[in-house]
Amino acid sequence: MDPNTIRLMMGAAAAGEGLPEIGDFYQGGYFAGYISHTADSIATHGLIVAPRASGYNGLSTLRWKTSNTGTSGTLSEYDGAANTANMTNTSHPAANYCAGLSIGGYSDWYLPARYELGIAYYNLKPTTTSNNTGDGENDYAVPRRYSDYTAGDPAQTSVAAFQSGGAEAFVASAHWSSTQGGSAGGSGFGRAVDFNNGNEFPDSKTTSYFVRAFRRFAL
């Protein structure tokens, strides 16, 4: 058993909890995988996606921002909570929606960063569509992904509830992250991830995309 798994199991045992499996209902939502804020394949947090019925904005889309202007403190590619803390106002509809949620006794929901969305896509991909092979490298995933997706990896999730048509499935379309800009876009752009094929791209902040809240638990 690898050292990271042993550490996770010990932490769960100390908390009196079992280690969740991908797709398990856990701490207010559904477990989507681990992230390493230290980018070394050692998990620092577990990611939770909000239930579809209460944390997906009624499957209606929202804008990243009401104007295509920069927002300070939103450049993190792995820490959606930090980004969201700088967007809790009506000028930022997507993040403000997430920050205002209280689900299952938890009120620390946020708009996920681009690599957090990438982890959820990898583990809970809803479709059988071939992946975009120009995206997928993720320094913060556990284990760390050093290369982009192949056409067939990731495959459609084996968790039935998260497969297309399932009760908790991601919509097979673009979702906003809380990460501003990127190599192909400036401060008037946000980063989005398409849950049909994993394509990750910048778009103007006034574009409307799907928004699903995340929260996390520390390890």
mmCIF file of C-alpha atoms in Angstrom:
data_model
loop_
_atom_site.group_PDB
_atom_site.id
_atom_site.type_symbol
_atom_site.label_atom_id
_atom_site.label_comp_id
_atom_site.label_asym_id
_atom_site.label_seq_id
_atom_site.Cartn_x
_atom_site.Cartn_y
_atom_site.Cartn_z
ATOM 1 C CA MET A 1 0.000 0.000 0.000
ATOM 2 C CA ASP A 2 1.446 3.405 -0.920
ATOM 3 C CA PRO A 3 2.335 5.862 1.885
ATOM 4 C CA ASN A 4 -0.259 8.412 0.810
ATOM 5 C CA THR A 5 -3.094 5.884 1.101
ATOM 6 C CA ILE A 6 -1.845 4.812 4.540
ATOM 7 C CA ARG A 7 -1.803 8.447 5.681
ATOM 8 C CA LEU A 8 -5.341 8.987 4.405
ATOM 9 C CA MET A 9 -6.612 5.870 6.135
ATOM 10 C CA MET A 10 -4.978 6.863 9.409
ATOM 11 C CA GLY A 11 -6.537 10.304 9.234
ATOM 12 C CA ALA A 12 -9.973 8.873 8.510
ATOM 13 C CA ALA A 13 -9.649 6.415 11.345
ATOM 14 C CA ALA A 14 -8.668 9.169 13.767
ATOM 15 C CA ALA A 15 -11.781 11.068 12.769
ATOM 16 C CA GLY A 16 -13.930 7.964 13.216
ATOM 17 C CA GLU A 17 -14.787 7.859 9.515
ATOM 18 C CA GLY A 18 -14.234 5.423 6.707
ATOM 19 C CA LEU A 19 -12.273 6.496 3.657
ATOM 20 C CA PRO A 20 -14.803 7.579 0.998
ATOM 21 C CA GLU A 21 -14.883 6.104 -2.478
ATOM 22 C CA ILE A 22 -15.424 8.205 -5.581
ATOM 23 C CA GLY A 23 -19.107 9.092 -5.785
ATOM 24 C CA ASP A 24 -19.889 8.320 -2.144
ATOM 25 C CA PHE A 25 -22.198 10.698 -0.305
ATOM 26 C CA TYR A 26 -19.913 12.395 2.193
ATOM 27 C CA GLN A 27 -19.935 15.618 4.229
ATOM 28 C CA GLY A 28 -22.834 17.291 2.465
ATOM 29 C CA GLY A 29 -22.186 16.181 -1.096
ATOM 30 C CA TYR A 30 -20.380 13.589 -3.190
ATOM 31 C CA PHE A 31 -16.713 12.689 -2.980
ATOM 32 C CA ALA A 32 -14.881 13.629 -6.192
ATOM 33 C CA GLY A 33 -11.263 12.834 -5.369
ATOM 34 C CA TYR A 34 -8.184 14.159 -3.614
ATOM 35 C CA ILE A 35 -6.100 17.237 -4.374
ATOM 36 C CA SER A 36 -2.535 18.078 -3.378
ATOM 37 C CA HIS A 37 -1.981 21.772 -2.654
ATOM 38 C CA THR A 38 1.722 20.938 -2.497
ATOM 39 C CA ALA A 39 1.684 19.466 -6.038
ATOM 40 C CA ASP A 40 3.602 16.351 -4.976
ATOM 41 C CA SER A 41 0.915 13.624 -5.154
ATOM 42 C CA ILE A 42 0.459 13.833 -1.372
ATOM 43 C CA ALA A 43 -3.197 14.617 -0.743
ATOM 44 C CA THR A 44 -3.912 17.693 1.358
ATOM 45 C CA HIS A 45 -7.703 17.858 0.862
ATOM 46 C CA GLY A 46 -10.662 15.823 -0.329
ATOM 47 C CA LEU A 47 -13.066 17.421 -2.805
ATOM 48 C CA ILE A 48 -16.849 17.335 -2.438
ATOM 49 C CA VAL A 49 -19.295 18.284 -5.204
ATOM 50 C CA ALA A 50 -22.664 19.644 -4.148
ATOM 51 C CA PRO A 51 -25.823 17.601 -4.714
ATOM 52 C CA ARG A 52 -27.397 18.257 -8.057
ATOM 53 C CA ALA A 53 -30.730 19.274 -6.488
ATOM 54 C CA SER A 54 -29.337 21.903 -4.134
ATOM 55 C CA GLY A 55 -25.957 23.091 -5.414
ATOM 56 C CA TYR A 56 -26.258 23.276 -9.200
ATOM 57 C CA ASN A 57 -28.290 26.487 -9.560
ATOM 58 C CA GLY A 58 -31.325 24.578 -10.781
ATOM 59 C CA LEU A 59 -29.282 23.612 -13.860
ATOM 60 C CA SER A 60 -29.392 27.239 -15.003
ATOM 61 C CA THR A 61 -26.254 28.982 -16.220
ATOM 62 C CA LEU A 62 -24.562 32.016 -14.679
ATOM 63 C CA ARG A 63 -21.944 34.579 -15.673
ATOM 64 C CA TRP A 64 -18.477 34.610 -14.137
ATOM 65 C CA LYS A 65 -18.741 38.396 -13.783
ATOM 66 C CA THR A 66 -21.126 41.114 -14.915
ATOM 67 C CA SER A 67 -18.289 42.872 -16.807
ATOM 68 C CA ASN A 68 -15.176 41.683 -18.615
ATOM 69 C CA THR A 69 -12.793 43.277 -16.136
ATOM 70 C CA GLY A 70 -10.126 41.915 -13.829
ATOM 71 C CA THR A 71 -10.734 40.637 -10.293
ATOM 72 C CA SER A 72 -7.849 40.623 -7.813
ATOM 73 C CA GLY A 73 -7.085 37.405 -5.961
ATOM 74 C CA THR A 74 -8.598 34.972 -8.463
ATOM 75 C CA LEU A 75 -5.509 33.525 -10.147
ATOM 76 C CA SER A 76 -5.241 30.274 -8.186
ATOM 77 C CA GLU A 77 -5.507 27.213 -10.375
ATOM 78 C CA TYR A 78 -6.058 24.822 -7.457
ATOM 79 C CA ASP A 79 -7.641 26.777 -4.572
ATOM 80 C CA GLY A 80 -11.216 27.647 -5.447
ATOM 81 C CA ALA A 81 -12.019 28.692 -1.882
ATOM 82 C CA ALA A 82 -9.346 31.406 -1.997
ATOM 83 C CA ASN A 83 -10.571 32.647 -5.370
ATOM 84 C CA THR A 84 -14.197 32.663 -4.257
ATOM 85 C CA ALA A 85 -13.408 34.667 -1.121
ATOM 86 C CA ASN A 86 -12.579 37.562 -3.447
ATOM 87 C CA MET A 87 -15.831 37.258 -5.414
ATOM 88 C CA THR A 88 -18.596 37.204 -2.813
ATOM 89 C CA ASN A 89 -20.646 40.019 -4.335
ATOM 90 C CA THR A 90 -23.314 40.458 -6.983
ATOM 91 C CA SER A 91 -20.717 41.449 -9.602
ATOM 92 C CA HIS A 92 -19.606 37.803 -9.616
ATOM 93 C CA PRO A 93 -22.807 35.744 -10.027
ATOM 94 C CA ALA A 94 -21.229 32.278 -10.276
ATOM 95 C CA ALA A 95 -18.965 32.486 -7.219
ATOM 96 C CA ASN A 96 -21.473 34.496 -5.203
ATOM 97 C CA TYR A 97 -24.089 31.791 -5.774
ATOM 98 C CA CYS A 98 -21.750 29.084 -4.457
ATOM 99 C CA ALA A 99 -20.607 31.110 -1.443
ATOM 100 C CA GLY A 100 -24.212 31.730 -0.384
ATOM 101 C CA LEU A 101 -25.170 28.065 -0.140
ATOM 102 C CA SER A 102 -25.849 26.096 3.029
ATOM 103 C CA ILE A 103 -26.231 22.384 2.304
ATOM 104 C CA GLY A 104 -26.239 19.488 4.733
ATOM 105 C CA GLY A 105 -25.054 21.686 7.580
ATOM 106 C CA TYR A 106 -22.089 23.031 5.597
ATOM 107 C CA SER A 107 -21.771 26.659 4.493
ATOM 108 C CA ASP A 108 -18.215 26.631 3.090
ATOM 109 C CA TRP A 109 -19.161 25.990 -0.537
ATOM 110 C CA TYR A 110 -17.205 27.700 -3.297
ATOM 111 C CA LEU A 111 -16.712 27.907 -7.059
ATOM 112 C CA PRO A 112 -13.967 25.369 -7.848
ATOM 113 C CA ALA A 113 -10.646 26.315 -9.413
ATOM 114 C CA ARG A 114 -9.769 24.924 -12.837
ATOM 115 C CA TYR A 115 -7.708 21.980 -11.557
ATOM 116 C CA GLU A 116 -10.357 21.072 -8.994
ATOM 117 C CA LEU A 117 -12.861 20.839 -11.849
ATOM 118 C CA GLY A 118 -10.312 18.756 -13.753
ATOM 119 C CA ILE A 119 -10.133 16.245 -10.899
ATOM 120 C CA ALA A 120 -13.916 15.953 -10.830
ATOM 121 C CA TYR A 121 -14.008 15.484 -14.595
ATOM 122 C CA TYR A 122 -11.381 12.741 -14.456
ATOM 123 C CA ASN A 123 -13.161 10.816 -11.707
ATOM 124 C CA LEU A 124 -16.809 11.542 -12.531
ATOM 125 C CA LYS A 125 -16.875 12.002 -16.305
ATOM 126 C CA PRO A 126 -20.527 11.621 -17.358
ATOM 127 C CA THR A 127 -20.182 10.667 -21.031
ATOM 128 C CA THR A 128 -18.542 8.103 -23.299
ATOM 129 C CA THR A 129 -17.305 10.882 -25.605
ATOM 130 C CA SER A 130 -13.638 10.818 -26.595
ATOM 131 C CA ASN A 131 -11.552 13.212 -24.522
ATOM 132 C CA ASN A 132 -9.860 16.322 -25.805
ATOM 133 C CA THR A 133 -6.223 15.211 -25.885
ATOM 134 C CA GLY A 134 -4.857 18.750 -25.549
ATOM 135 C CA ASP A 135 -5.845 19.033 -21.872
ATOM 136 C CA GLY A 136 -5.590 16.953 -18.711
ATOM 137 C CA GLU A 137 -2.123 17.507 -17.249
ATOM 138 C CA ASN A 138 -2.708 18.341 -13.583
ATOM 139 C CA ASP A 139 0.085 18.962 -11.078
ATOM 140 C CA TYR A 140 -2.430 19.050 -8.206
ATOM 141 C CA ALA A 141 -4.262 15.792 -8.896
ATOM 142 C CA VAL A 142 -3.621 12.741 -6.694
ATOM 143 C CA PRO A 143 -1.812 11.000 -8.207
ATOM 144 C CA ARG A 144 -0.225 13.842 -10.155
ATOM 145 C CA ARG A 145 -0.948 13.690 -13.886
ATOM 146 C CA TYR A 146 2.111 14.465 -15.954
ATOM 147 C CA SER A 147 0.456 14.102 -19.355
ATOM 148 C CA ASP A 148 -2.754 15.077 -21.098
ATOM 149 C CA TYR A 149 -5.809 12.880 -21.522
ATOM 150 C CA THR A 150 -5.896 10.189 -24.155
ATOM 151 C CA ALA A 151 -9.039 9.678 -26.221
ATOM 152 C CA GLY A 152 -10.189 6.945 -23.819
ATOM 153 C CA ASP A 153 -8.645 7.986 -20.493
ATOM 154 C CA PRO A 154 -10.545 9.017 -18.496
ATOM 155 C CA ALA A 155 -13.407 6.726 -19.405
ATOM 156 C CA GLN A 156 -16.996 7.349 -18.395
ATOM 157 C CA THR A 157 -17.302 7.049 -14.625
ATOM 158 C CA SER A 158 -18.405 3.696 -13.245
ATOM 159 C CA VAL A 159 -20.571 5.488 -10.651
ATOM 160 C CA ALA A 160 -24.060 5.045 -12.114
ATOM 161 C CA ALA A 161 -25.518 8.149 -10.461
ATOM 162 C CA PHE A 162 -22.895 10.305 -12.199
ATOM 163 C CA GLN A 163 -23.254 8.784 -15.658
ATOM 164 C CA SER A 164 -25.257 10.829 -18.168
ATOM 165 C CA GLY A 165 -28.913 10.564 -17.218
ATOM 166 C CA GLY A 166 -28.047 9.704 -13.614
ATOM 167 C CA ALA A 167 -29.456 11.561 -10.641
ATOM 168 C CA GLU A 168 -26.161 13.334 -9.811
ATOM 169 C CA ALA A 169 -24.508 13.508 -13.221
ATOM 170 C CA PHE A 170 -22.651 16.588 -14.360
ATOM 171 C CA VAL A 171 -24.234 18.277 -17.358
ATOM 172 C CA ALA A 172 -22.125 17.387 -20.401
ATOM 173 C CA SER A 173 -21.293 20.994 -21.139
ATOM 174 C CA ALA A 174 -19.034 23.858 -20.052
ATOM 175 C CA HIS A 175 -18.729 24.784 -16.357
ATOM 176 C CA TRP A 176 -17.136 27.886 -14.918
ATOM 177 C CA SER A 177 -14.126 27.595 -12.668
ATOM 178 C CA SER A 178 -13.109 30.403 -10.321
ATOM 179 C CA THR A 179 -9.745 30.822 -12.056
ATOM 180 C CA GLN A 180 -9.221 34.051 -13.954
ATOM 181 C CA GLY A 181 -7.348 34.409 -17.222
ATOM 182 C CA GLY A 182 -4.828 31.896 -18.441
ATOM 183 C CA SER A 183 -2.278 31.589 -21.206
ATOM 184 C CA ALA A 184 -4.830 32.362 -23.909
ATOM 185 C CA GLY A 185 -6.864 34.954 -22.035
ATOM 186 C CA GLY A 186 -6.308 38.079 -19.980
ATOM 187 C CA SER A 187 -8.037 39.528 -16.952
ATOM 188 C CA GLY A 188 -11.355 39.816 -18.770
ATOM 189 C CA PHE A 189 -11.507 36.037 -19.139
ATOM 190 C CA GLY A 190 -12.355 33.165 -16.820
ATOM 191 C CA ARG A 191 -11.441 29.505 -17.250
ATOM 192 C CA ALA A 192 -14.067 26.904 -18.056
ATOM 193 C CA VAL A 193 -14.065 23.093 -18.271
ATOM 194 C CA ASP A 194 -16.322 21.147 -20.631
ATOM 195 C CA PHE A 195 -17.699 18.019 -18.935
ATOM 196 C CA ASN A 196 -18.437 16.405 -22.291
ATOM 197 C CA ASN A 197 -14.818 15.960 -23.365
ATOM 198 C CA GLY A 198 -12.577 17.658 -20.780
ATOM 199 C CA ASN A 199 -11.721 20.653 -22.938
ATOM 200 C CA GLU A 200 -10.442 23.490 -20.727
ATOM 201 C CA PHE A 201 -10.539 26.997 -22.168
ATOM 202 C CA PRO A 202 -10.785 30.740 -21.457
ATOM 203 C CA ASP A 203 -13.887 32.745 -22.278
ATOM 204 C CA SER A 204 -15.194 36.220 -21.591
ATOM 205 C CA LYS A 205 -16.511 36.571 -18.056
ATOM 206 C CA THR A 206 -19.928 37.739 -19.216
ATOM 207 C CA THR A 207 -20.586 34.397 -20.916
ATOM 208 C CA SER A 208 -23.019 32.146 -19.033
ATOM 209 C CA TYR A 209 -21.988 28.567 -18.185
ATOM 210 C CA PHE A 210 -23.080 25.918 -15.693
ATOM 211 C CA VAL A 211 -22.019 26.313 -12.065
ATOM 212 C CA ARG A 212 -21.735 23.507 -9.499
ATOM 213 C CA ALA A 213 -20.532 24.272 -5.990
ATOM 214 C CA PHE A 214 -17.671 22.421 -4.311
ATOM 215 C CA ARG A 215 -16.374 22.232 -0.781
ATOM 216 C CA ARG A 216 -13.357 20.448 0.642
ATOM 217 C CA PHE A 217 -12.141 18.762 3.794
ATOM 218 C CA ALA A 218 -8.572 18.964 5.062
ATOM 219 C CA LEU A 219 -6.495 15.850 5.690
#
